[in-house]
Coordinates of C-alpha atoms in Angstrom, one line a residue:
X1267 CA -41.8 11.5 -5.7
X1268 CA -41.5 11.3 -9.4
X1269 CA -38.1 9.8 -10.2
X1270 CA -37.6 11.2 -13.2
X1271 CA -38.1 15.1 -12.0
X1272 CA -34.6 14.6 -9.8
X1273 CA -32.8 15.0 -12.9
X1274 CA -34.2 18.2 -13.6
X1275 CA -34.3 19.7 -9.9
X1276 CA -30.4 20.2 -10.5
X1277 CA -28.5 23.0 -8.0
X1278 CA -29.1 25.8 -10.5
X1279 CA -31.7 25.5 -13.3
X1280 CA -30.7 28.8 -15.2
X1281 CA -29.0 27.4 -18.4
X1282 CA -27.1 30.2 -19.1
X1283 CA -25.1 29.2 -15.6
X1284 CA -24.7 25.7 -16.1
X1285 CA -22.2 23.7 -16.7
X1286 CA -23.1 22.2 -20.7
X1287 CA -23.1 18.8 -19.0
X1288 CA -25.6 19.7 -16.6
X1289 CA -28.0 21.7 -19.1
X1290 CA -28.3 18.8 -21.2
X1291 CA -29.1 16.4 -18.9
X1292 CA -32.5 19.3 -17.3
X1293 CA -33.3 19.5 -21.5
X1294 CA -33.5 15.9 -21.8
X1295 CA -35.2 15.4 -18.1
X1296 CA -37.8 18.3 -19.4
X1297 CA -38.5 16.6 -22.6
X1298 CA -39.7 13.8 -20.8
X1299 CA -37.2 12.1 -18.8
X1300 CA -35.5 10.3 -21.8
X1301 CA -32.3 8.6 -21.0
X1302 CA -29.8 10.4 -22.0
X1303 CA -26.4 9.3 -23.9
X1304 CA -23.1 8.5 -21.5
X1305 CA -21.8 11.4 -20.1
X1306 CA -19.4 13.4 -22.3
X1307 CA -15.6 13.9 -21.5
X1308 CA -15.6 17.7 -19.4
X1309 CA -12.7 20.0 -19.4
X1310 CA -11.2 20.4 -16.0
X1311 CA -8.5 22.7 -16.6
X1312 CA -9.9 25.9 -16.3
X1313 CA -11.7 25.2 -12.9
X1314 CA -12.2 28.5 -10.9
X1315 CA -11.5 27.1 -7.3
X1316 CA -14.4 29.6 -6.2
X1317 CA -17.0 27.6 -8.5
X1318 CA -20.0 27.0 -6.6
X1319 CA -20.2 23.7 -4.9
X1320 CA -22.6 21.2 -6.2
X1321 CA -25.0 21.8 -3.0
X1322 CA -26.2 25.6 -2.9
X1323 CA -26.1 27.8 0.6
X1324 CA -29.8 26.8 1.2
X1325 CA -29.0 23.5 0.5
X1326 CA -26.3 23.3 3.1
X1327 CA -28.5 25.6 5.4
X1328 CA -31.6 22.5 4.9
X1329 CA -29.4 19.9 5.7
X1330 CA -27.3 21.9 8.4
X1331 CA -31.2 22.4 10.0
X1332 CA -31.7 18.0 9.7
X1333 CA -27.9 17.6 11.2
X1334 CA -28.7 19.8 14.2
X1335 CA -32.3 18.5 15.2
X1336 CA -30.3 15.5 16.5
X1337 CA -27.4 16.8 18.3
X1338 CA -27.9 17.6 21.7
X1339 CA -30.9 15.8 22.5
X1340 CA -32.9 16.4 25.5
X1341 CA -30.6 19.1 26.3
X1342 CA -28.1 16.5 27.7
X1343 CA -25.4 16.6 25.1
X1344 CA -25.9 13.4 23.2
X1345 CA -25.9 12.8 19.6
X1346 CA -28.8 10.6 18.6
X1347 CA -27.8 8.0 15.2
X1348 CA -31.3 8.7 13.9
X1349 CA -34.9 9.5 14.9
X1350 CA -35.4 6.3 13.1
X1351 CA -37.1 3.4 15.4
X1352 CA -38.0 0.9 13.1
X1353 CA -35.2 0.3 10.6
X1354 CA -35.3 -3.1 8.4
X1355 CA -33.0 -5.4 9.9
X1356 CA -31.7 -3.1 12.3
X1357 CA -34.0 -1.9 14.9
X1358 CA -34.0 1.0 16.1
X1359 CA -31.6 3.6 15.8
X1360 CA -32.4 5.4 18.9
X1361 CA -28.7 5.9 20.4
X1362 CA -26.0 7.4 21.4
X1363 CA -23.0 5.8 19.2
X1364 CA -19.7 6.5 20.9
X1365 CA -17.8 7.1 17.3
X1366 CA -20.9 8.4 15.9
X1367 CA -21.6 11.3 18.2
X1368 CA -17.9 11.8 18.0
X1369 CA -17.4 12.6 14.4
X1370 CA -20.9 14.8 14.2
X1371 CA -19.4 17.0 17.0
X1372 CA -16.4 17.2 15.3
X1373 CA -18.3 19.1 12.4
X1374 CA -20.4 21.0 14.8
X1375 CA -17.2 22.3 15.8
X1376 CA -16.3 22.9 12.4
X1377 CA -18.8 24.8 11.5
X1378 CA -18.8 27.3 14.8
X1379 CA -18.8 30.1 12.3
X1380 CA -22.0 29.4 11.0
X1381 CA -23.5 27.9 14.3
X1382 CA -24.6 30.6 16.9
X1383 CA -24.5 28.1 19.8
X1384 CA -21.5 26.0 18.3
X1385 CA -19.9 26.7 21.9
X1386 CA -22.9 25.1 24.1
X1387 CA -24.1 22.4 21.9
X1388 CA -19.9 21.7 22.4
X1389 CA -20.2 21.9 26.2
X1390 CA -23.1 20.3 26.5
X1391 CA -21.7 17.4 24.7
X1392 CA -18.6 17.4 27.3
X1393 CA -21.1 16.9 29.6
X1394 CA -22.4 13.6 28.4
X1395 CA -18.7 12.3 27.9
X1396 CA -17.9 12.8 31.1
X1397 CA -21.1 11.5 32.5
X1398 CA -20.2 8.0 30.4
X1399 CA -16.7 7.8 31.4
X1400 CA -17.2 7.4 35.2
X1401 CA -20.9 5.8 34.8
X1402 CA -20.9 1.6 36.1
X1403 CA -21.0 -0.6 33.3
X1404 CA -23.6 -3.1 33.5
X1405 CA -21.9 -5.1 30.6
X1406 CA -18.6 -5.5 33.1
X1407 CA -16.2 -4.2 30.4
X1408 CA -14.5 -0.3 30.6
X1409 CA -17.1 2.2 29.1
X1410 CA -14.8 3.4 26.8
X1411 CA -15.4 0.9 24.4
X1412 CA -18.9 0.9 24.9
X1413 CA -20.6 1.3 21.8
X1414 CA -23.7 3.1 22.2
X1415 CA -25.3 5.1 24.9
X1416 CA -29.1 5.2 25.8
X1417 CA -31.1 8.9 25.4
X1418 CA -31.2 11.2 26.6
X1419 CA -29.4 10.9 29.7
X1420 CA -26.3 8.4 28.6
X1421 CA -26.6 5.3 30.5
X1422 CA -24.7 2.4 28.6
X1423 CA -27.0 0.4 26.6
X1424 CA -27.4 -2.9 28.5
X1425 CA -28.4 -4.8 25.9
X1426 CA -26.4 -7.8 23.8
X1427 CA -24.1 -5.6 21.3
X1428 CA -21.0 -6.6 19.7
X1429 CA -18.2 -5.6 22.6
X1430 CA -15.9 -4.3 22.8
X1431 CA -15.9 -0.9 20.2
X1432 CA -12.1 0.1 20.8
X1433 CA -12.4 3.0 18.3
X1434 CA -14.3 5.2 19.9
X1435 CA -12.5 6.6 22.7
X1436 CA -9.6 7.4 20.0
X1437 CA -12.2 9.4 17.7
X1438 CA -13.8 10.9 20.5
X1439 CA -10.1 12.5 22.4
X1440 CA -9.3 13.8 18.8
X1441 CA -13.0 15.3 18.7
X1442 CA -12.0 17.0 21.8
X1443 CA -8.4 18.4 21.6
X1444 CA -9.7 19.7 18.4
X1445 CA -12.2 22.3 20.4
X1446 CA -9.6 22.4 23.8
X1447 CA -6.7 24.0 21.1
X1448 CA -9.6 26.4 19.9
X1449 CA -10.6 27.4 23.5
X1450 CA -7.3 27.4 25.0
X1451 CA -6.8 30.1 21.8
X1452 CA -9.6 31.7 22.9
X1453 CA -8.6 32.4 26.4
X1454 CA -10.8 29.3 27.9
X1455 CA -8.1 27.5 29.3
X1456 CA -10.1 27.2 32.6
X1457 CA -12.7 25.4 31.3
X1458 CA -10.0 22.7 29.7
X1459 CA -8.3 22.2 33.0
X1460 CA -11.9 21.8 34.6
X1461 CA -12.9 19.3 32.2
X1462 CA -10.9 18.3 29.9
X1463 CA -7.3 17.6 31.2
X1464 CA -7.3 18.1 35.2
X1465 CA -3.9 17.4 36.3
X1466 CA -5.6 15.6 39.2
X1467 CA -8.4 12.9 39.9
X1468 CA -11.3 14.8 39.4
X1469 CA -12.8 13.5 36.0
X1470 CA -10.3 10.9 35.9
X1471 CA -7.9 13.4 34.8
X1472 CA -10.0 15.0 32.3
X1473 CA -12.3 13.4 29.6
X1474 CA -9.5 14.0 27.3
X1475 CA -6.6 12.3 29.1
X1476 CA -9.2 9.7 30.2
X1477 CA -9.8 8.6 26.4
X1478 CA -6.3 8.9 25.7
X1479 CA -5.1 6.7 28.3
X1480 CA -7.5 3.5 27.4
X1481 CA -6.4 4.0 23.7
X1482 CA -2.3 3.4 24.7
X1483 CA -3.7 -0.2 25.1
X1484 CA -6.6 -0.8 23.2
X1485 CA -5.0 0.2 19.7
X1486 CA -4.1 -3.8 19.4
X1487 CA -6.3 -5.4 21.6
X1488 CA -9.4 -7.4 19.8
X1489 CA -12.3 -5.4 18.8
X1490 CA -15.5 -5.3 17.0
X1491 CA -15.4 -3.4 13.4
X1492 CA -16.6 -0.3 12.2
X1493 CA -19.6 -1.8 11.3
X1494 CA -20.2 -3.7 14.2
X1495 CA -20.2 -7.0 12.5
X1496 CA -16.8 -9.1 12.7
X1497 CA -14.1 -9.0 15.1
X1498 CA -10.0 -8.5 14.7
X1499 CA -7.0 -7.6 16.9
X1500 CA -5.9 -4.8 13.7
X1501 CA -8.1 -3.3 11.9
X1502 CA -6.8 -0.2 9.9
X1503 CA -9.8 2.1 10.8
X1504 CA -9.1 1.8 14.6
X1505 CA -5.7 1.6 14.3
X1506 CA -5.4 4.4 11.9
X1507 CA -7.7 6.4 14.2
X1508 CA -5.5 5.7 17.2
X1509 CA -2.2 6.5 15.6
X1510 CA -3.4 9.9 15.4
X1511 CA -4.8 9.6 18.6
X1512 CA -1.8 9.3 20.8
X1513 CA 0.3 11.7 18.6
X1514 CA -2.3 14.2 18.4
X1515 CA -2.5 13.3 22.6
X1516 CA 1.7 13.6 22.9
X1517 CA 1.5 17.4 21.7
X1518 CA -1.8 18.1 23.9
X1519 CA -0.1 16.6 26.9
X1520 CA 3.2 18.3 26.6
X1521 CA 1.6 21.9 26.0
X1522 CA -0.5 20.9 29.4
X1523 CA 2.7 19.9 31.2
X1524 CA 2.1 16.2 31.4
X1525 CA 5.8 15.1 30.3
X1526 CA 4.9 11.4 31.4
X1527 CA 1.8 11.1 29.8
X1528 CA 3.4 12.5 26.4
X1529 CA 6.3 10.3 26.4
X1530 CA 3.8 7.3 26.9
X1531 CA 1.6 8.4 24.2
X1532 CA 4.2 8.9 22.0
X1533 CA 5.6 5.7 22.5
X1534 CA 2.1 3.9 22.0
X1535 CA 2.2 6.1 18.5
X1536 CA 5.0 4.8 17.5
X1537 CA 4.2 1.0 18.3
X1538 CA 1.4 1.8 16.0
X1539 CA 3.9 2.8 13.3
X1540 CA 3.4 3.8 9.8
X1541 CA 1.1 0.5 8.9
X1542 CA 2.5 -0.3 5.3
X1543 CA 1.8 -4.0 5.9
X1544 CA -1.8 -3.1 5.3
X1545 CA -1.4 -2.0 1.8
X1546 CA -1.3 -5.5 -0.4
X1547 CA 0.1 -3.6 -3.9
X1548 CA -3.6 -2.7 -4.6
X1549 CA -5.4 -1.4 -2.2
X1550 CA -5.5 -0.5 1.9
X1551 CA -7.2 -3.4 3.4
X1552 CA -9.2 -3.3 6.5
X1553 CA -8.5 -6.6 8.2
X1554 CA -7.4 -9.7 7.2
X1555 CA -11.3 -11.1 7.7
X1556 CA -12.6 -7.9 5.7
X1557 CA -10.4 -7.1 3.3
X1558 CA -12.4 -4.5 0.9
X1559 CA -13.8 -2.5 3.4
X1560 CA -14.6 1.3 2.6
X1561 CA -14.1 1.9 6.3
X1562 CA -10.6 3.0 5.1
X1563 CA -11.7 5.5 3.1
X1564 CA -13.0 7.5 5.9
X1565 CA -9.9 6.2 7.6
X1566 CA -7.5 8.2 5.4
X1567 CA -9.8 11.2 6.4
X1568 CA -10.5 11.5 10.3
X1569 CA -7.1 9.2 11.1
X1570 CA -4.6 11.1 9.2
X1571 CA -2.1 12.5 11.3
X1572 CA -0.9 15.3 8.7
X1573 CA 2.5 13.7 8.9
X1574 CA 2.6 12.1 5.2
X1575 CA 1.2 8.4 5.9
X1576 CA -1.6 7.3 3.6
X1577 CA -1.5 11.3 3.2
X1578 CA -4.1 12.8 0.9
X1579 CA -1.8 12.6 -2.2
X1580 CA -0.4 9.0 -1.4
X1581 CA 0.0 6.8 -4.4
X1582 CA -1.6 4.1 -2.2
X1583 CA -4.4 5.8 -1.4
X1584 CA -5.5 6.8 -4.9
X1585 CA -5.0 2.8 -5.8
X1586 CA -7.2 2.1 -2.8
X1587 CA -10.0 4.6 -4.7
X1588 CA -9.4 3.1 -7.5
X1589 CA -9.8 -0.1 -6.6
X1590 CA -13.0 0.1 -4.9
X1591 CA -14.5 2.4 -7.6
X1592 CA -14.3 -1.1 -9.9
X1593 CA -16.0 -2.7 -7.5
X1594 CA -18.8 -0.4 -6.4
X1595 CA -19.4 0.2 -10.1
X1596 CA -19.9 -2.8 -11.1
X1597 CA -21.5 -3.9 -7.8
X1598 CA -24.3 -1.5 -7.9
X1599 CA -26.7 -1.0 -11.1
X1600 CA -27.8 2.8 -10.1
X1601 CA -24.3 3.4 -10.6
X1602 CA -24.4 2.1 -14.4
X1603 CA -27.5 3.8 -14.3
X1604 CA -26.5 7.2 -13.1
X1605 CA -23.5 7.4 -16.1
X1606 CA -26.1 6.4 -18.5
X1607 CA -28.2 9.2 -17.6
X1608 CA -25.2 11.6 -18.2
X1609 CA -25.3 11.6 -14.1
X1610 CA -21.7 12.2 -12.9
X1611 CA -19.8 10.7 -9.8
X1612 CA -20.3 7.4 -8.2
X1613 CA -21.9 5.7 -5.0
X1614 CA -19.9 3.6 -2.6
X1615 CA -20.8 1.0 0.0
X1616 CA -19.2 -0.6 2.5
X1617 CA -17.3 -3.6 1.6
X1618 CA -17.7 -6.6 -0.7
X1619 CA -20.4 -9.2 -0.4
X1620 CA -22.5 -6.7 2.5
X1621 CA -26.0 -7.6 2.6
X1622 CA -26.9 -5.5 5.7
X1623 CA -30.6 -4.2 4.8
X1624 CA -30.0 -4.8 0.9
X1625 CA -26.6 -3.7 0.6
X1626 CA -26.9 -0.9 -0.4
X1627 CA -24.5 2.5 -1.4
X1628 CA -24.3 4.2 1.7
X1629 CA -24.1 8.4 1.9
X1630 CA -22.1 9.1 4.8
X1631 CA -19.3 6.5 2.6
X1632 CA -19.7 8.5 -0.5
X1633 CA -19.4 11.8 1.0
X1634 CA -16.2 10.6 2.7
X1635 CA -15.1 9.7 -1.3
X1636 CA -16.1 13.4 -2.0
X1637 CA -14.1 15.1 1.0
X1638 CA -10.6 12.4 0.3
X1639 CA -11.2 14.1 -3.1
X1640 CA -11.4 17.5 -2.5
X1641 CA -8.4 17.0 0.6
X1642 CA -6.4 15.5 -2.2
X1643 CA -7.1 18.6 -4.5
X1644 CA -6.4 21.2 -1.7
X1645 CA -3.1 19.3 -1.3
X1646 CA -2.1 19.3 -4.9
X1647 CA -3.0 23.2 -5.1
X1648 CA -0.4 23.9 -2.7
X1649 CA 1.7 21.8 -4.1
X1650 CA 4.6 23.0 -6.3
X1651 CA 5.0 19.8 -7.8
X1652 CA 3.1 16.7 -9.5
X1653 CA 2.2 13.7 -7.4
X1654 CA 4.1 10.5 -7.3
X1655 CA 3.8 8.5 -10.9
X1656 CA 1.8 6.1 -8.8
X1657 CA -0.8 9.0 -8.0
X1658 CA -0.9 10.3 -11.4
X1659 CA -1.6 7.1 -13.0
X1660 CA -4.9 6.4 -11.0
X1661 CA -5.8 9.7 -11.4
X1662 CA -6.3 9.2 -14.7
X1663 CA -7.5 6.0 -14.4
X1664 CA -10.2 7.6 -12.5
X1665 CA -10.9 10.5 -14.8
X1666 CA -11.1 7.8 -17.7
X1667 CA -13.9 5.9 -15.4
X1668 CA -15.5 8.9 -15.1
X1669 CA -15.5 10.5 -18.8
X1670 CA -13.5 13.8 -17.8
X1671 CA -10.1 14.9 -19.7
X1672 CA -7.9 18.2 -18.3
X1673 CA -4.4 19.1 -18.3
X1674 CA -2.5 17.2 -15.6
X1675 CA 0.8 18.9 -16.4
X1676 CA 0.7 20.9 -13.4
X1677 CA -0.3 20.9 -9.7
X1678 CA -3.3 23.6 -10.4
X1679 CA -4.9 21.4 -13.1
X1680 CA -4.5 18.0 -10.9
X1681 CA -6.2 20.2 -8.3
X1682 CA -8.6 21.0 -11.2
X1683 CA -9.4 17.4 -11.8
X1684 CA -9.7 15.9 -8.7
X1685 CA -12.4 18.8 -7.5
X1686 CA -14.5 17.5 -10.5
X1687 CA -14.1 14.1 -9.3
X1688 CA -15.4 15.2 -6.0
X1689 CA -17.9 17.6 -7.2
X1690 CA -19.5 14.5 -9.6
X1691 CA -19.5 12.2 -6.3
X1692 CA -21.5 15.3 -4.1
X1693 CA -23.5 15.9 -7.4
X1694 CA -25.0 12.3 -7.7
X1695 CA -25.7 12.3 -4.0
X1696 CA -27.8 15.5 -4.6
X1697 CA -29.5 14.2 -7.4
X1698 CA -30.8 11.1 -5.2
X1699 CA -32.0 12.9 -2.3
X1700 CA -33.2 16.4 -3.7
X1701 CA -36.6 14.8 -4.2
X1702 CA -37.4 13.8 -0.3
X1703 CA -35.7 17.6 0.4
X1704 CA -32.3 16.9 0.8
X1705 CA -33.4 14.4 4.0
X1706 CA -29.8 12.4 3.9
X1707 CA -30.6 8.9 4.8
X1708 CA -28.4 5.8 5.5
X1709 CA -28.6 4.1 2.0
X1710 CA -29.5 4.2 -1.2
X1711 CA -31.3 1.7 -2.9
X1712 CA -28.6 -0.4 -5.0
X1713 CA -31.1 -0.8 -8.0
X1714 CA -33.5 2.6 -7.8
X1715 CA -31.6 4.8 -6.7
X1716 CA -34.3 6.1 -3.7
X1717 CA -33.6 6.5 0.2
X1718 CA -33.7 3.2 2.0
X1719 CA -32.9 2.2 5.9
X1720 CA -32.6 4.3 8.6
X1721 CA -33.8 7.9 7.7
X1722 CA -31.8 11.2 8.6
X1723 CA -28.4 9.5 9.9
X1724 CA -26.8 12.4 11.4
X1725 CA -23.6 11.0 10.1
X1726 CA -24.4 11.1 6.4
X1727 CA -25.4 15.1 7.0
X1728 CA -22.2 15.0 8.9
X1729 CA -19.8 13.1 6.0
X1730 CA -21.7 15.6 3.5
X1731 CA -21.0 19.0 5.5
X1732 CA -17.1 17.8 6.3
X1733 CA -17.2 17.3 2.3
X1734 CA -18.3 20.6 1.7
X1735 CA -16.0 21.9 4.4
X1736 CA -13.3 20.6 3.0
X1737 CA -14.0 21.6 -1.2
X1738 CA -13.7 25.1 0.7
X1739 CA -10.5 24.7 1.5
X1740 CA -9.5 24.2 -1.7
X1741 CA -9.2 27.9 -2.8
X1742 CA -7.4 28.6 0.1
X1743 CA -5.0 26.5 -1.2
X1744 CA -4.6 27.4 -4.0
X1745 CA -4.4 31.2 -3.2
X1746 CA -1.4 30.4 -0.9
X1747 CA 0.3 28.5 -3.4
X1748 CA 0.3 31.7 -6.1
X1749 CA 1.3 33.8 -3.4
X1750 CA 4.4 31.9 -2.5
X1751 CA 5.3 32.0 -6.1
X1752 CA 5.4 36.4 -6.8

């Protein structure tokens, strides 16, 4: 691939639709790939919330095709990591990760519109759950916090792994009261009491209930990290994850009729409490071990609880962006490198110091930046008032990092600004992958900019559709938010 045609294969090529920004930077990448001059201040404040999104419908249908080639594999319900068996410094990618498979099933679910078999890729992946639950663990530890699985059939990977993974089961309940609402909408409550919650032994009580009951204890008990690397009794990511969890679990439970298990999930919910201790005045920190760890970032996405902590719009939250921004920009050259070239957004990683294969900017972390950015606008467009001062302030802070100006004087025009911000994140992951055909890997290289580790991680095409997902929303938002006002 040549390097420099990336910056001319932009989304839409027709310069009487582009954005000014955007036609200059295909001139100067037509005239021969010249750098061109920092990227020029952008007006937000006349956004249309129906703007096209920075990846096109045939984008989103090429990667949707990538995504889906590795759900479901062998027919048995299981999510493989990546087709990838020889990744530098990490083997092979070949499995079933609990958390993993949980979140890409969460969009598959998302996206049931769009999926014809949403439904039986769903089922199928109950299937495998279940199978995993009551399977005997040759590692002598509960498979719940098992980490990964062994394809295509599910049988817990015997092999040396950082043990215990307490996270999953929490992700993987939520995962499934998610789809039991929907089916219980949609007149499938059968299938929920066959599978899901029983009421009685079979299936332990359910797969749901079964999850839900090893997380009332596991939220605080010692645990590897997101990243399978270092170990800690309270890390925010699984905490976070479980907080929703159990109170997520309390409502599922009491519209079942389990009064018992409710009351104890709620409790275990509120042990958990609202975690303020983990905010230090500038940032959310991870663990005390791992303090700048991005794993929060996605935390404040597929934790939240939509009960205002670390909410979308949380003054904390937007110091915790801003705070890793500063350090992922100066951390990485392609990010200097990018805003040269008139590129917008950023690339994040994971935390500070990683070395893991390079350390590298990692996709599936910067598409979680894009979708807290676009949540955080679809909040502030139904918003009748401005965010805290707090919020505001890093907002702009933000906006200044990133060369845009608009009018913050009202809830549409914060909306307005903080879809560019996640629209520049999106756009710079498109520009770094159009040229291998939109192929998401795990990293980017931290210097060139080019794909680098394990190749078509079905949880960066998962972090980029939930993105996109939730940029849609936006509108939405906004059209309820007029509405209310006539």
């Amino acid at each position: 691939r040549v390097k420099c045609a990336r910056q001319a294969v932009l989304r839409d090529t027709s310069a009487a639709t582009m954005q000014p920004w955007v036609a200059a930077c295909v001139m100067l990448a037509l005239a021969g790939c010249a750098v061109a001059s920092p990227m020029p201040h952008r007006a937000t404040s006349r956004f249309n919330f129906q703007d096209s999104a920075p990846f096109s419908d045939s984008d989103i249908k090429t990667m949707m095709g990538y995504f889906l080639n590795n759900i479901n594999i062998g027919g048995q319900g299981g999510v493989v990591a990546s087709p990838d068996t020889t990744v530098p410094g990490g083997g092979s990618y070949y499995y079933h990760w609990m958390r993993d498979g949980a979140l890409s099933m969460r969009t598959v679910w998302s996206y049931n519109n769009s999926i014809p078999n949403a439904l039986d890729l769903m089922k199928s992946y109950v299937g495998f759950v279940t199978r995993n639950q009551m399977d005997r663990d040759p590692n002598n530890i509960d498979p719940r916090g098992e980490p990964k699985f062994l394809l295509p059939n599910g049988e817990i990977d015997p092999q040396p792994w950082c043990r215990p993974q307490n996270d999953g089961a929490a992700i993987r309940a939520t995962t499934l009261m998610i789809f039991a609402h929907d089916l219980i909408s949609l007149g499938y409550i059968d299938y929920v009491r066959q599978y899901l919650w029983t009421g009685s032994s079979s299936y332990n009580g359910g797969a749901i209930k079964y999850d839900l009951d090893y997380v009332t204890t596991a939220w605080y008990a010692n645990t590897c990290d997101l990243w399978e690397e270092v170990q800690s009794t309270d890390f925010f990511w699984t905490r976070f994850n479980a907080r929703r969890a159990m109170f997520m679990g309390a409502q599922f439970a009491s519209m079942m009729g389990d009064v018992q298990s409710a009351n104890r999930y709620t409790q275990a919910g509120n042990n958990i409490g609202f975690m303020d201790y983990h905010y230090n005045g500038q940032f959310v920190y991870e663990s005390t071990n791992r303090q700048k760890d991005a794993a929060v970032i996605i935390a404040f996405n597929k934790g939240y609880n939509n009960d205002g902590i670390y909410s979308p719009l949380d003054g904390r939250v937007a110091s915790t962006i801003t705070t890793f921004s500063q350090l992922f920009n100066s951390t990485f050259p392609i990010n200097g490198q990018d805003s040269n070239r008139g590129i917008p957004g950023i690339l994040y990683g994971r935390y500070e110091g990683d070395t893991y294969s390079g350390g590298n900017p990692w996709i599936l972390i910067t598409g979680s930046l894009a979708e807290l950015y676009y949540r955080s606008a679809a909040a502030a467009a139904a918003s009748k008032s401005l965010p805290s001062k707090e919020f505001m302030e890093h907002l702009e802070a933000q906006m200044q990092m990133h060369g845009l100006r608009g009018d913050l004087t009202t809830p549409l025009g914060v909306a307005s600004a903080l879809t560019d911000l996640g629209d520049g994140v999106l756009t710079r992951i498109r520009y770094h992958t159009i040229g291998a055909g939109l192929h998401l890997w795990e990293q980017l290289d931290k210097y060139t900019g080019y794909e680098a580790s394990a190749y078509d991680l079905t949880w960066s095409y998962s972090s980029v559709l939930d993105a996109l997902t939730a940029r849609a929303s936006i509108a939405d938002a906004a059209g309820v938010a007029r509405y209310a006002d006539m």
